[in-house]
Amino acid sequence: MKIRTLLLSLICAAAVVPSVRAAEGKDKDETVLGNHMDKMGGAFRKLKRQISDATKNADSLTLVATIKAESAAAAKEKPAWHPEDAPKYQAQMKDFIALVDKLEAALKAGDNAAAAKLVEDLGFAQKKGHTDFKKPDEKKKKA
Ligand code: HEM
């Protein structure tokens, strides 16, 4: 009888542990803001590679549209690490979006030199945003 009880406990523990782990991982890594950031990350990576190539400006404009939509949605959220810093975070996101608008205008004007400089500025804004508002151990992720 005792062995049966022990076995049952072991089986229950084995069933519960992985789901608890999965839930912890989800809570830690996935936020609405994080999802917007991830989508922005994919577009920004590609944009950095092709921003100086004028033959790709039409595609670059679609990438900028993604960054614009995702950053507008991200600006409505609060940073998970320090939600009380939301007003400062939102102000910084507003400045970021203003740079994205300038980038869109430069691409529409066919000014790839100005566009490349603005992409660099967006990279600096990203670094500052992450230093100020992103939980330090999350910075290890490629962002
Ligand atoms: C080109 C610009 C940017 C890119 C490509 C980018 C990308 C990313 C990525 C890939 C993550 C990890 C998402 C995850 O946890 O799955 C992240 C997280 C985060 N980013 Fe950005 N980011 C950018 C700009 C910014 C700016 C300007 C700010 C603040 C003003 C910011 C604030 C944050 C915060 C607070 C997090 C942590 C998520 C949370 O608190 O829920 N990011 N970002």
mmCIF file of C-alpha atoms and ligand atoms in Angstrom:
data_model
loop_
_atom_site.group_PDB
_atom_site.id
_atom_site.type_symbol
_atom_site.label_atom_id
_atom_site.label_comp_id
_atom_site.label_asym_id
_atom_site.label_seq_id
_atom_site.Cartn_x
_atom_site.Cartn_y
_atom_site.Cartn_z
ATOM 1 C CA MET A 1 0.000 0.000 0.000
ATOM 2 C CA LYS A 2 2.749 2.369 0.948
ATOM 3 C CA ILE A 3 4.591 1.690 -2.286
ATOM 4 C CA ARG A 4 1.417 2.372 -4.285
ATOM 5 C CA THR A 5 0.998 5.731 -2.563
ATOM 6 C CA LEU A 6 4.629 6.590 -3.191
ATOM 7 C CA LEU A 7 4.332 5.635 -6.853
ATOM 8 C CA LEU A 8 1.175 7.697 -7.245
ATOM 9 C CA SER A 9 2.901 10.723 -5.692
ATOM 10 C CA LEU A 10 5.844 10.330 -8.031
ATOM 11 C CA ILE A 11 3.570 10.102 -11.059
ATOM 12 C CA CYS A 12 1.656 13.212 -9.975
ATOM 13 C CA ALA A 13 4.901 15.137 -9.394
ATOM 14 C CA ALA A 14 6.220 14.117 -12.811
ATOM 15 C CA ALA A 15 3.008 15.326 -14.436
ATOM 16 C CA VAL A 16 2.908 18.662 -12.609
ATOM 17 C CA VAL A 17 6.551 19.780 -12.765
ATOM 18 C CA PRO A 18 6.827 20.292 -16.551
ATOM 19 C CA SER A 19 3.601 22.290 -16.762
ATOM 20 C CA VAL A 20 4.692 24.507 -13.874
ATOM 21 C CA ARG A 21 8.021 25.081 -15.638
ATOM 22 C CA ALA A 22 6.251 25.904 -18.898
ATOM 23 C CA ALA A 23 3.970 28.384 -17.165
ATOM 24 C CA GLU A 24 6.930 30.057 -15.453
ATOM 25 C CA GLY A 25 8.745 30.370 -18.758
ATOM 26 C CA LYS A 26 5.709 31.901 -20.365
ATOM 27 C CA ASP A 27 5.212 34.433 -17.597
ATOM 28 C CA LYS A 28 8.853 35.395 -17.654
ATOM 29 C CA ASP A 29 9.347 35.758 -21.382
ATOM 30 C CA GLU A 30 6.067 36.675 -22.952
ATOM 31 C CA THR A 31 4.501 40.060 -22.508
ATOM 32 C CA VAL A 32 2.298 41.972 -24.913
ATOM 33 C CA LEU A 33 5.062 44.567 -25.128
ATOM 34 C CA GLY A 34 7.672 41.851 -25.724
ATOM 35 C CA ASN A 35 5.628 40.486 -28.636
ATOM 36 C CA HIS A 36 5.437 43.915 -30.286
ATOM 37 C CA MET A 37 9.166 44.316 -29.721
ATOM 38 C CA ASP A 38 9.900 40.928 -31.285
ATOM 39 C CA LYS A 39 7.975 41.857 -34.437
ATOM 40 C CA MET A 40 9.827 45.174 -34.552
ATOM 41 C CA GLY A 41 13.103 43.289 -34.101
ATOM 42 C CA GLY A 42 12.594 41.124 -37.195
ATOM 43 C CA ALA A 43 11.771 44.114 -39.396
ATOM 44 C CA PHE A 44 14.601 46.231 -37.980
ATOM 45 C CA ARG A 45 17.223 43.521 -38.559
ATOM 46 C CA LYS A 46 16.304 43.286 -42.240
ATOM 47 C CA LEU A 47 16.033 47.069 -42.591
ATOM 48 C CA LYS A 48 19.575 47.594 -41.252
ATOM 49 C CA ARG A 49 20.954 45.288 -43.938
ATOM 50 C CA GLN A 50 19.278 47.033 -46.877
ATOM 51 C CA ILE A 51 18.738 50.651 -45.862
ATOM 52 C CA SER A 52 21.482 52.011 -48.167
ATOM 53 C CA ASP A 53 20.199 50.069 -51.172
ATOM 54 C CA ALA A 54 17.854 52.382 -53.077
ATOM 55 C CA THR A 55 16.580 49.513 -55.250
ATOM 56 C CA LYS A 56 15.001 48.072 -52.075
ATOM 57 C CA ASN A 57 13.231 51.228 -50.936
ATOM 58 C CA ALA A 58 9.729 49.876 -51.627
ATOM 59 C CA ASP A 59 10.435 46.845 -49.422
ATOM 60 C CA SER A 60 12.175 49.052 -46.841
ATOM 61 C CA LEU A 61 9.007 51.150 -46.636
ATOM 62 C CA THR A 62 6.961 48.060 -45.779
ATOM 63 C CA LEU A 63 9.479 47.220 -43.026
ATOM 64 C CA VAL A 64 9.207 50.783 -41.719
ATOM 65 C CA ALA A 65 5.385 50.425 -41.761
ATOM 66 C CA THR A 66 5.734 47.327 -39.545
ATOM 67 C CA ILE A 67 8.078 49.143 -37.150
ATOM 68 C CA LYS A 68 5.680 52.080 -37.070
ATOM 69 C CA ALA A 69 2.604 49.946 -36.299
ATOM 70 C CA GLU A 70 4.404 47.824 -33.699
ATOM 71 C CA SER A 71 6.011 50.789 -31.945
ATOM 72 C CA ALA A 72 2.642 52.613 -31.832
ATOM 73 C CA ALA A 73 1.116 49.536 -30.161
ATOM 74 C CA ALA A 74 4.164 49.115 -27.872
ATOM 75 C CA ALA A 75 3.862 52.751 -26.756
ATOM 76 C CA LYS A 76 0.483 51.959 -25.189
ATOM 77 C CA GLU A 77 1.995 49.288 -22.922
ATOM 78 C CA LYS A 78 4.007 49.480 -19.716
ATOM 79 C CA PRO A 79 7.506 48.077 -19.251
ATOM 80 C CA ALA A 80 7.262 44.823 -17.254
ATOM 81 C CA TRP A 81 10.396 45.505 -15.187
ATOM 82 C CA HIS A 82 9.360 48.928 -13.823
ATOM 83 C CA PRO A 83 5.705 49.602 -14.706
ATOM 84 C CA GLU A 84 5.838 52.743 -12.567
ATOM 85 C CA ASP A 85 8.210 54.233 -15.182
ATOM 86 C CA ALA A 86 5.452 54.018 -17.822
ATOM 87 C CA PRO A 87 5.216 57.820 -18.403
ATOM 88 C CA LYS A 88 8.974 58.097 -19.048
ATOM 89 C CA TYR A 89 8.900 54.972 -21.198
ATOM 90 C CA GLN A 90 5.942 56.263 -23.209
ATOM 91 C CA ALA A 91 7.661 59.635 -23.774
ATOM 92 C CA GLN A 92 10.773 57.837 -25.030
ATOM 93 C CA MET A 93 8.649 55.682 -27.346
ATOM 94 C CA LYS A 94 7.027 58.857 -28.686
ATOM 95 C CA ASP A 95 10.470 60.226 -29.598
ATOM 96 C CA PHE A 96 11.290 56.883 -31.181
ATOM 97 C CA ILE A 97 8.138 57.040 -33.329
ATOM 98 C CA ALA A 98 9.033 60.596 -34.415
ATOM 99 C CA LEU A 99 12.349 59.204 -35.721
ATOM 100 C CA VAL A 100 10.475 56.413 -37.542
ATOM 101 C CA ASP A 101 8.310 59.075 -39.227
ATOM 102 C CA LYS A 102 11.459 60.927 -40.342
ATOM 103 C CA LEU A 103 12.854 57.672 -41.699
ATOM 104 C CA GLU A 104 9.682 57.085 -43.697
ATOM 105 C CA ALA A 105 9.915 60.597 -45.169
ATOM 106 C CA ALA A 106 13.596 60.136 -46.098
ATOM 107 C CA LEU A 107 12.845 56.854 -47.888
ATOM 108 C CA LYS A 108 9.898 58.382 -49.724
ATOM 109 C CA ALA A 109 12.205 61.208 -50.837
ATOM 110 C CA GLY A 110 14.763 58.639 -52.026
ATOM 111 C CA ASP A 111 17.372 60.046 -49.606
ATOM 112 C CA ASN A 112 19.140 56.843 -48.595
ATOM 113 C CA ALA A 113 22.038 58.609 -46.880
ATOM 114 C CA ALA A 114 19.623 60.381 -44.515
ATOM 115 C CA ALA A 115 17.664 57.139 -44.090
ATOM 116 C CA ALA A 116 20.833 55.222 -43.115
ATOM 117 C CA LYS A 117 21.672 57.878 -40.523
ATOM 118 C CA LEU A 118 18.143 57.648 -39.087
ATOM 119 C CA VAL A 119 18.392 53.855 -38.832
ATOM 120 C CA GLU A 120 21.579 54.393 -36.833
ATOM 121 C CA ASP A 121 19.696 56.824 -34.567
ATOM 122 C CA LEU A 122 16.923 54.248 -34.092
ATOM 123 C CA GLY A 123 19.601 51.769 -33.011
ATOM 124 C CA PHE A 124 20.863 54.258 -30.391
ATOM 125 C CA ALA A 125 17.268 54.862 -29.208
ATOM 126 C CA GLN A 126 16.791 51.086 -28.934
ATOM 127 C CA LYS A 127 19.948 50.743 -26.803
ATOM 128 C CA LYS A 128 18.890 53.576 -24.517
ATOM 129 C CA GLY A 129 15.319 52.247 -24.248
ATOM 130 C CA HIS A 130 16.615 48.829 -23.268
ATOM 131 C CA THR A 131 19.141 50.210 -20.776
ATOM 132 C CA ASP A 132 16.455 52.315 -19.127
ATOM 133 C CA PHE A 133 13.443 49.998 -19.192
ATOM 134 C CA LYS A 134 14.329 46.414 -20.022
ATOM 135 C CA LYS A 135 15.148 43.955 -17.254
ATOM 136 C CA PRO A 136 18.951 43.479 -17.279
ATOM 137 C CA ASP A 137 18.994 39.672 -17.690
ATOM 138 C CA GLU A 138 16.712 40.012 -20.733
ATOM 139 C CA LYS A 139 19.396 42.069 -22.449
ATOM 140 C CA LYS A 140 21.336 38.855 -23.084
ATOM 141 C CA LYS A 141 18.751 37.981 -25.731
ATOM 142 C CA LYS A 142 19.679 39.261 -29.164
ATOM 143 C CA ALA A 143 17.509 42.321 -29.520
HETATM 144 C C1 HEM B 1 14.605 49.358 -33.258
HETATM 145 C C2 HEM B 1 14.081 49.452 -32.071
HETATM 146 C C3 HEM B 1 13.831 48.307 -31.115
HETATM 147 C C4 HEM B 1 13.910 46.972 -31.327
HETATM 148 C C5 HEM B 1 14.276 46.246 -32.603
HETATM 149 C C6 HEM B 1 13.577 46.337 -30.066
HETATM 150 C C7 HEM B 1 13.560 44.962 -29.863
HETATM 151 C C8 HEM B 1 13.253 44.332 -28.682
HETATM 152 C C9 HEM B 1 13.237 42.904 -28.462
HETATM 153 C C10 HEM B 1 13.570 41.847 -29.526
HETATM 154 C C11 HEM B 1 12.876 42.689 -27.175
HETATM 155 C C12 HEM B 1 12.728 41.321 -26.471
HETATM 156 C C13 HEM B 1 11.272 40.927 -26.540
HETATM 157 C C14 HEM B 1 10.928 39.682 -25.749
HETATM 158 O O1 HEM B 1 11.024 39.732 -24.523
HETATM 159 O O2 HEM B 1 10.536 38.680 -26.376
HETATM 160 C C15 HEM B 1 12.626 43.986 -26.563
HETATM 161 C C16 HEM B 1 12.188 44.172 -25.270
HETATM 162 C C17 HEM B 1 11.939 45.415 -24.708
HETATM 163 N N1 HEM B 1 12.121 46.645 -25.309
HETATM 164 FE FE1 HEM B 1 12.682 46.968 -27.211
HETATM 165 N N2 HEM B 1 13.300 47.299 -29.136
HETATM 166 C C18 HEM B 1 13.453 48.519 -29.729
HETATM 167 C C19 HEM B 1 13.275 49.758 -29.146
HETATM 168 C C20 HEM B 1 12.873 49.968 -27.848
HETATM 169 C C21 HEM B 1 12.655 51.259 -27.255
HETATM 170 C C22 HEM B 1 12.844 52.587 -27.991
HETATM 171 C C23 HEM B 1 12.232 51.047 -25.964
HETATM 172 C C24 HEM B 1 11.854 52.032 -24.896
HETATM 173 C C25 HEM B 1 11.680 53.326 -25.062
HETATM 174 C C26 HEM B 1 12.194 49.609 -25.760
HETATM 175 C C27 HEM B 1 11.808 48.993 -24.591
HETATM 176 C C28 HEM B 1 11.767 47.618 -24.399
HETATM 177 C C29 HEM B 1 11.315 46.993 -23.159
HETATM 178 C C30 HEM B 1 10.841 47.708 -21.911
HETATM 179 C C31 HEM B 1 11.435 45.601 -23.353
HETATM 180 C C32 HEM B 1 11.093 44.471 -22.351
HETATM 181 C C33 HEM B 1 9.684 43.946 -22.594
HETATM 182 C C34 HEM B 1 8.724 44.177 -21.444
HETATM 183 O O3 HEM B 1 8.978 44.991 -20.556
HETATM 184 O O4 HEM B 1 7.648 43.534 -21.450
HETATM 185 N N3 HEM B 1 12.592 48.988 -26.936
HETATM 186 N N4 HEM B 1 12.865 44.960 -27.504
#
